[in-house]
CSV table of C-alpha atoms and ligand atoms in Angstrom, one decimal:
chain,number,residue,atom,x,y,z
A,24,MET,CA,181.0,164.1,111.5
A,25,ASN,CA,184.4,163.8,110.3
A,26,GLU,CA,185.5,167.9,111.5
A,27,PRO,CA,187.5,167.2,115.1
A,28,HIS,CA,185.7,170.5,116.2
A,29,LEU,CA,182.7,169.1,115.3
A,30,SER,CA,183.2,165.1,117.4
A,31,PRO,CA,180.4,165.4,120.1
A,32,ALA,CA,182.3,166.1,122.8
A,33,ALA,CA,184.0,169.9,120.9
A,34,ILE,CA,180.2,170.4,120.3
A,35,SER,CA,179.3,170.2,123.9
A,36,ALA,CA,182.6,172.6,125.2
A,37,THR,CA,181.4,175.0,122.4
A,38,LEU,CA,178.1,174.9,123.9
A,39,ARG,CA,179.2,175.7,127.3
A,40,GLU,CA,181.4,178.3,127.3
A,41,LEU,CA,179.3,180.6,124.7
A,42,HIS,CA,176.8,180.2,127.1
A,43,GLU,CA,178.8,181.0,129.6
A,44,LYS,CA,180.8,184.0,127.6
A,45,TYR,CA,177.2,185.4,127.1
A,46,LEU,CA,175.0,185.7,129.4
A,47,PRO,CA,176.4,189.0,131.5
A,48,LEU,CA,175.6,190.1,128.2
A,49,ARG,CA,172.2,192.3,128.9
A,50,GLU,CA,171.9,194.6,126.2
A,51,GLY,CA,168.8,194.6,124.3
A,52,ARG,CA,165.3,195.2,125.4
A,53,LEU,CA,162.1,193.0,125.4
A,54,ALA,CA,159.7,192.8,123.0
A,55,ASP,CA,156.7,195.0,124.6
A,56,TYR,CA,154.0,195.8,121.7
A,57,ILE,CA,152.6,192.3,122.4
A,58,PRO,CA,152.2,193.2,126.0
A,59,GLU,CA,152.7,189.5,127.6
A,60,LEU,CA,156.4,189.2,125.5
A,61,SER,CA,156.8,191.8,128.1
A,62,LYS,CA,157.6,190.0,131.1
A,63,ALA,CA,159.2,187.1,129.6
A,64,ASP,CA,162.3,186.4,131.5
A,65,PRO,CA,165.7,188.6,130.7
A,66,ASP,CA,168.0,185.8,131.7
A,67,HIS,CA,166.3,182.9,129.6
A,68,PHE,CA,169.1,181.8,127.3
A,69,GLY,CA,169.0,178.4,125.5
A,70,ILE,CA,171.5,177.1,122.7
A,71,ALA,CA,170.5,173.5,121.1
A,72,VAL,CA,172.5,172.1,118.1
A,73,ALA,CA,170.8,169.2,116.2
A,74,THR,CA,172.6,166.9,113.9
A,75,VAL,CA,171.0,164.8,110.6
A,76,LYS,CA,171.5,162.1,112.8
A,77,GLY,CA,169.1,162.9,115.5
A,78,GLU,CA,172.2,163.6,118.3
A,79,VAL,CA,171.5,166.7,119.8
A,80,PHE,CA,173.0,168.5,122.3
A,81,GLU,CA,172.0,172.0,124.3
A,82,ALA,CA,173.4,174.2,127.1
A,83,GLY,CA,171.1,177.0,129.5
A,84,ASN,CA,167.6,177.0,129.2
A,85,ALA,CA,167.2,174.4,126.0
A,86,GLU,CA,163.8,173.1,127.1
A,87,ASP,CA,162.0,175.7,128.2
A,88,PRO,CA,159.8,176.9,125.9
A,89,ILE,CA,158.8,179.5,124.4
A,90,THR,CA,156.5,181.6,121.5
A,91,LEU,CA,157.7,180.4,118.5
A,92,GLN,CA,156.2,183.9,117.2
A,93,SER,CA,158.4,184.6,113.5
A,94,VAL,CA,160.4,181.7,113.9
A,95,SER,CA,156.6,180.0,113.1
A,96,LYS,CA,156.4,181.7,109.5
A,97,PRO,CA,158.8,179.5,107.2
A,98,PHE,CA,156.9,176.6,108.0
A,99,VAL,CA,153.2,177.8,107.6
A,100,TYR,CA,154.5,178.4,104.1
A,101,GLY,CA,156.2,175.1,103.4
A,102,MET,CA,152.8,173.7,104.9
A,103,ALA,CA,151.0,176.2,101.7
A,104,LEU,CA,153.6,174.7,99.5
A,105,GLU,CA,152.4,171.7,99.9
A,106,ASP,CA,149.3,172.4,100.5
A,107,LEU,CA,148.8,174.6,97.0
A,108,GLY,CA,152.2,173.9,95.5
A,109,ALA,CA,155.0,176.9,94.8
A,110,GLU,CA,152.7,178.7,91.6
A,111,ALA,CA,149.5,178.9,93.2
A,112,VAL,CA,151.5,180.3,96.9
A,113,HIS,CA,153.5,183.2,94.8
A,114,GLU,CA,150.9,184.4,93.4
A,115,GLN,CA,149.3,185.5,96.9
A,116,VAL,CA,152.9,186.0,98.2
A,117,GLY,CA,156.2,187.5,96.6
A,118,MET,CA,159.8,186.2,97.0
A,119,GLU,CA,161.7,189.5,97.1
A,120,PRO,CA,163.3,191.0,100.3
A,121,THR,CA,161.8,194.3,101.1
A,122,GLY,CA,164.2,196.2,102.8
A,123,GLU,CA,161.6,197.7,105.6
A,124,ALA,CA,160.1,196.7,108.9
A,125,PHE,CA,158.9,193.3,109.2
A,126,ASN,CA,155.3,194.4,109.7
A,127,SER,CA,155.3,197.2,107.7
A,128,ILE,CA,152.4,198.2,105.7
A,129,ILE,CA,154.2,200.3,103.2
A,130,GLU,CA,155.2,197.9,100.5
A,131,LEU,CA,151.6,196.5,100.0
A,132,GLU,CA,150.7,200.3,98.8
A,133,LYS,CA,153.3,200.0,96.2
A,134,LYS,CA,153.2,198.4,92.7
A,135,THR,CA,150.9,195.1,93.0
A,136,HIS,CA,149.9,195.1,96.7
A,137,ARG,CA,151.0,192.0,96.5
A,138,PRO,CA,152.9,191.2,100.1
A,139,TYR,CA,157.2,190.8,99.3
A,140,ASN,CA,158.0,187.5,100.3
A,141,PRO,CA,155.8,184.6,102.7
A,142,MET,CA,158.8,185.8,106.5
A,143,ILE,CA,157.3,189.7,106.6
A,144,ASN,CA,153.6,189.3,108.4
A,145,ALA,CA,152.0,191.1,105.4
A,146,GLY,CA,152.9,187.8,103.1
A,147,ALA,CA,152.8,185.6,106.1
A,148,LEU,CA,148.8,186.5,106.6
A,149,ALA,CA,148.2,185.7,103.0
A,150,VAL,CA,149.9,182.4,103.4
A,151,THR,CA,148.0,181.8,106.6
A,152,ASN,CA,145.0,183.1,104.8
A,153,LEU,CA,145.9,179.4,101.9
A,154,ILE,CA,146.0,176.6,104.5
A,155,SER,CA,143.2,174.6,103.7
A,156,GLY,CA,141.5,172.7,106.5
A,157,THR,CA,137.3,172.8,106.9
A,158,SER,CA,136.8,175.1,110.0
A,159,PRO,CA,139.4,177.9,112.4
A,160,ALA,CA,139.8,174.9,114.4
A,161,ASP,CA,140.7,171.9,111.7
A,162,LYS,CA,143.5,174.5,110.1
A,163,LEU,CA,144.9,174.8,113.4
A,164,GLY,CA,144.6,171.3,114.8
A,165,ARG,CA,147.0,171.0,111.2
A,166,ILE,CA,149.1,173.3,111.7
A,167,LEU,CA,149.7,172.0,115.3
A,168,ARG,CA,150.0,168.5,114.3
A,169,LEU,CA,152.9,169.8,111.6
A,170,PHE,CA,154.7,171.5,114.6
A,171,SER,CA,154.2,168.7,117.0
A,172,ARG,CA,156.3,167.0,113.6
A,173,TYR,CA,158.8,168.8,113.2
A,174,ALA,CA,159.4,168.8,117.4
A,175,GLY,CA,158.9,165.0,117.7
A,176,HIS,CA,156.2,165.1,120.3
A,177,PRO,CA,152.8,167.0,121.3
A,178,VAL,CA,153.0,170.8,121.4
A,179,HIS,CA,150.6,173.7,122.6
A,180,LEU,CA,149.6,177.1,122.7
A,181,ASP,CA,150.0,179.9,124.8
A,182,GLY,CA,146.4,181.2,125.4
A,183,SER,CA,148.8,184.5,127.6
A,184,VAL,CA,150.5,185.3,124.5
A,185,PHE,CA,147.9,184.0,122.1
A,186,VAL,CA,144.5,186.8,123.7
A,187,SER,CA,147.6,189.3,124.6
A,188,GLU,CA,148.7,189.7,120.8
A,189,ARG,CA,144.5,189.3,119.8
A,190,PHE,CA,143.9,191.8,121.4
A,191,SER,CA,147.1,194.4,120.9
A,192,GLY,CA,147.5,193.3,117.3
A,193,HIS,CA,146.0,196.8,115.6
A,194,ARG,CA,148.7,196.2,112.9
A,195,ASN,CA,148.4,193.4,112.0
A,196,ARG,CA,144.1,194.2,111.9
A,197,ALA,CA,145.5,196.8,109.5
A,198,ILE,CA,147.6,194.5,107.4
A,199,ALA,CA,145.1,191.6,107.3
A,200,HIS,CA,141.5,194.4,105.9
A,201,LEU,CA,144.7,196.0,103.3
A,202,LEU,CA,145.5,192.8,102.0
A,203,ARG,CA,141.2,191.9,101.7
A,204,HIS,CA,141.3,194.9,100.0
A,205,PHE,CA,143.3,194.0,97.6
A,206,GLY,CA,141.6,190.6,96.8
A,207,ARG,CA,144.8,188.8,98.8
A,208,MET,CA,142.7,187.8,101.9
A,209,GLY,CA,139.5,186.1,101.9
A,210,PRO,CA,136.4,187.3,104.1
A,211,GLU,CA,136.8,185.3,107.1
A,212,ILE,CA,139.9,188.2,108.0
A,213,ASP,CA,139.3,187.5,111.7
A,214,GLU,CA,139.2,184.1,111.4
A,215,ASN,CA,142.5,183.8,109.6
A,216,LEU,CA,143.8,186.8,112.1
A,217,ASP,CA,143.5,184.3,114.7
A,218,LEU,CA,144.9,181.8,113.1
A,219,TYR,CA,148.0,184.1,112.2
A,220,PHE,CA,148.1,184.7,115.9
A,221,GLN,CA,147.9,181.3,117.0
A,222,GLN,CA,151.0,179.3,115.5
A,223,CYS,CA,152.7,182.7,116.5
A,224,SER,CA,151.7,181.4,120.3
A,225,ILE,CA,152.9,177.6,119.6
A,226,LEU,CA,155.2,176.7,122.4
A,227,PHE,CA,159.0,175.9,121.5
A,228,SER,CA,161.9,175.0,123.3
A,229,THR,CA,165.6,175.5,122.1
A,230,LYS,CA,166.1,172.2,121.6
A,231,ASP,CA,162.8,171.6,119.5
A,232,MET,CA,164.1,174.6,117.5
A,233,ALA,CA,167.2,172.8,116.7
A,234,LEU,CA,164.9,169.7,115.7
A,235,MET,CA,163.2,171.0,113.7
A,236,ALA,CA,166.2,174.0,111.9
A,237,ALA,CA,167.5,169.8,111.5
A,238,THR,CA,164.6,168.4,109.8
A,239,LEU,CA,165.5,171.0,107.1
A,240,ALA,CA,169.2,170.6,107.1
A,241,ASN,CA,168.0,166.5,106.8
A,242,GLY,CA,166.2,167.5,103.0
A,243,GLY,CA,162.7,167.4,105.4
A,244,VAL,CA,162.9,163.9,107.2
A,245,GLN,CA,162.7,164.8,111.4
A,246,PRO,CA,166.1,162.8,112.3
A,247,VAL,CA,165.0,161.3,115.3
A,248,THR,CA,161.9,160.2,114.7
A,249,GLY,CA,162.8,159.4,110.9
A,250,GLU,CA,159.2,161.4,109.6
A,251,ARG,CA,159.6,163.0,105.9
A,252,VAL,CA,157.5,166.3,107.7
A,253,LEU,CA,158.7,168.7,104.0
A,254,ALA,CA,158.7,166.8,101.1
A,255,ARG,CA,161.5,167.7,99.7
A,256,PRO,CA,160.5,169.7,96.0
A,257,ASN,CA,159.8,172.4,98.7
A,258,LEU,CA,162.7,172.5,100.6
A,259,ARG,CA,164.6,174.9,98.2
A,260,PRO,CA,161.5,177.6,98.2
A,261,LEU,CA,161.8,177.1,102.1
A,262,LEU,CA,165.4,178.0,102.5
A,263,SER,CA,166.0,179.6,99.5
A,264,LEU,CA,163.7,182.9,101.2
A,265,MET,CA,165.2,182.5,104.7
A,266,PHE,CA,168.4,183.0,103.6
A,267,THR,CA,167.2,186.1,101.8
A,268,CYS,CA,164.5,187.1,103.4
A,269,GLY,CA,164.6,185.0,107.0
A,270,MET,CA,166.0,187.6,109.1
A,271,TYR,CA,163.7,191.3,108.9
A,272,ASP,CA,165.8,194.0,107.2
A,273,SER,CA,169.3,192.8,108.4
A,274,SER,CA,169.2,189.7,106.4
A,275,GLY,CA,171.7,191.0,104.5
A,276,GLU,CA,174.6,191.4,107.3
A,277,TRP,CA,173.6,188.2,108.1
A,278,ALA,CA,174.0,186.0,104.8
A,279,PHE,CA,177.7,188.2,105.4
A,280,HIS,CA,178.9,187.1,108.3
A,281,VAL,CA,176.3,184.4,109.3
A,282,GLY,CA,175.9,182.8,105.7
A,283,LEU,CA,173.0,180.1,106.3
A,284,PRO,CA,169.2,180.2,106.1
A,285,ALA,CA,167.8,181.0,109.4
A,286,LYS,CA,165.0,183.1,111.1
A,287,SER,CA,164.6,185.1,114.3
A,288,GLY,CA,162.0,185.8,116.1
A,289,VAL,CA,160.7,189.0,118.6
A,290,SER,CA,160.2,186.8,121.7
A,291,GLY,CA,163.9,186.2,120.6
A,292,GLY,CA,164.3,182.9,118.8
A,293,ILE,CA,166.5,182.4,115.8
A,294,LEU,CA,166.7,178.5,114.0
A,295,ALA,CA,169.6,178.5,111.3
A,296,VAL,CA,169.9,175.7,108.7
A,297,VAL,CA,173.3,174.0,108.1
A,298,PRO,CA,172.0,172.1,104.8
A,299,GLY,CA,173.0,168.4,105.2
A,300,LYS,CA,174.6,168.7,108.6
A,301,MET,CA,172.6,170.4,111.5
A,302,GLY,CA,170.2,172.7,112.6
A,303,ILE,CA,170.7,175.5,115.3
A,304,ALA,CA,168.6,177.6,117.8
A,305,VAL,CA,169.8,180.3,120.2
A,306,THR,CA,166.7,181.7,122.0
A,307,SER,CA,167.0,184.7,125.0
A,308,PRO,CA,164.5,187.6,124.6
A,309,LEU,CA,166.6,191.0,124.9
A,310,LEU,CA,165.8,192.4,121.1
A,311,ASP,CA,168.1,194.4,119.0
A,312,LYS,CA,167.2,197.3,116.9
A,313,SER,CA,166.6,194.6,114.2
A,314,GLY,CA,164.6,192.9,116.2
A,315,HIS,CA,166.9,190.0,116.9
A,316,SER,CA,168.4,188.0,119.6
A,317,VAL,CA,171.1,190.2,121.1
A,318,ARG,CA,172.7,186.9,122.4
A,319,GLY,CA,171.5,184.6,119.9
A,320,HIS,CA,173.1,186.9,117.1
A,321,ALA,CA,176.5,186.9,119.0
A,322,VAL,CA,176.6,183.2,118.7
A,323,PHE,CA,175.6,182.3,116.2
A,324,ARG,CA,178.3,184.8,114.4
A,325,GLU,CA,181.3,183.3,116.9
A,326,LEU,CA,179.5,179.9,115.5
A,327,ALA,CA,179.7,180.7,112.1
A,328,GLU,CA,183.2,181.8,112.4
A,329,ARG,CA,184.7,179.0,115.0
A,330,TRP,CA,182.5,176.0,112.6
A,331,GLY,CA,183.1,177.1,109.8
A,332,LEU,CA,179.3,177.2,108.9
A,333,SER,CA,178.5,180.1,105.7
A,334,LEU,CA,177.6,178.9,103.0
A,335,PHE,CA,180.3,181.0,101.1
A,336,ASN,CA,183.3,178.9,102.8
A,337,GLY,CA,183.3,176.5,100.0
A,338,GLY,CA,182.6,173.5,102.6
A,339,GLY,CA,186.4,174.1,104.6
A,340,GLU,CA,186.8,175.2,107.7
A,341,ALA,CA,186.9,178.7,109.0
B,3,LIG,N1,153.2,187.5,116.3
B,3,LIG,C1,154.0,188.5,116.1
B,3,LIG,C2,153.6,189.7,115.0
B,3,LIG,O1,152.7,189.4,113.7
B,3,LIG,C3,155.9,188.4,115.1
B,3,LIG,C4,156.6,188.4,114.9
B,3,LIG,C5,158.0,188.5,114.5
B,3,LIG,O2,158.0,187.7,115.9
B,3,LIG,O3,159.5,189.2,114.1
B,3,LIG,O4,153.9,190.9,115.1
């Protein structure tokens, strides 16, 4: 990095400073509709930056894993793009923001009966249904191998979170049955729901999430291992839908204040991509009304301002 405010020493100092500044921020609530998530430590707080050169900077609990939840959605969408191509994937799922909650069932009933985009639950369930494989175990193995390549090391599931969501995810079950009704899901509804709950239960540290975002910032090549994880033509669909739809029904506000493609999840993870430069991730489980990590949102707004990160700054400093 040529910018002095992005020198290694300056990045490390800023992450430490923001961790200290926002640790006392105890607003928000733990997600409790998946019972296991309500057991999270409210003071878990990790911040990590991974550059496209493979340098990693971190503060707080950046090495402690949490489940990915919806942060998994763009990456499984990327896998479907690799398997089938954008045209086939978008026969089943749209590319428009909804303005409704991530787990809304209402939009499915309207108009085309096609989920609006792959970043909401209905769209993600339709996309998971497209993942190729010879058996449920084979499909899960493919997904775990994909996420291991993004992280740069083997990753695994949190079995308790998976089972907890499997037995409490009635709204997702209803969405899956409605998708089946509209011909957007095959007959293996339960297997497909399990695969979706499993992708949501993959354990990733903040540092792993930053490296996953840095892979997208680096044109699809994991910056530490040097392995290509996503074909270059699939970056644009993925990043554009993260930008317009990745931050729940406050994606517009996020675009206004932060201005980066990003994805948030109910376990408290947020990752964002600064194309050509870096991936940034923050994890902390207390959530605001839109479902974003309160500390995560605060850190991203401040970092975007200080480092001039918005794609609409014309590339200059803030
Ligand atoms: N597994 C969660 C669900 O489907 C993910 C939601 C999220 O992180 O937004 O409800």
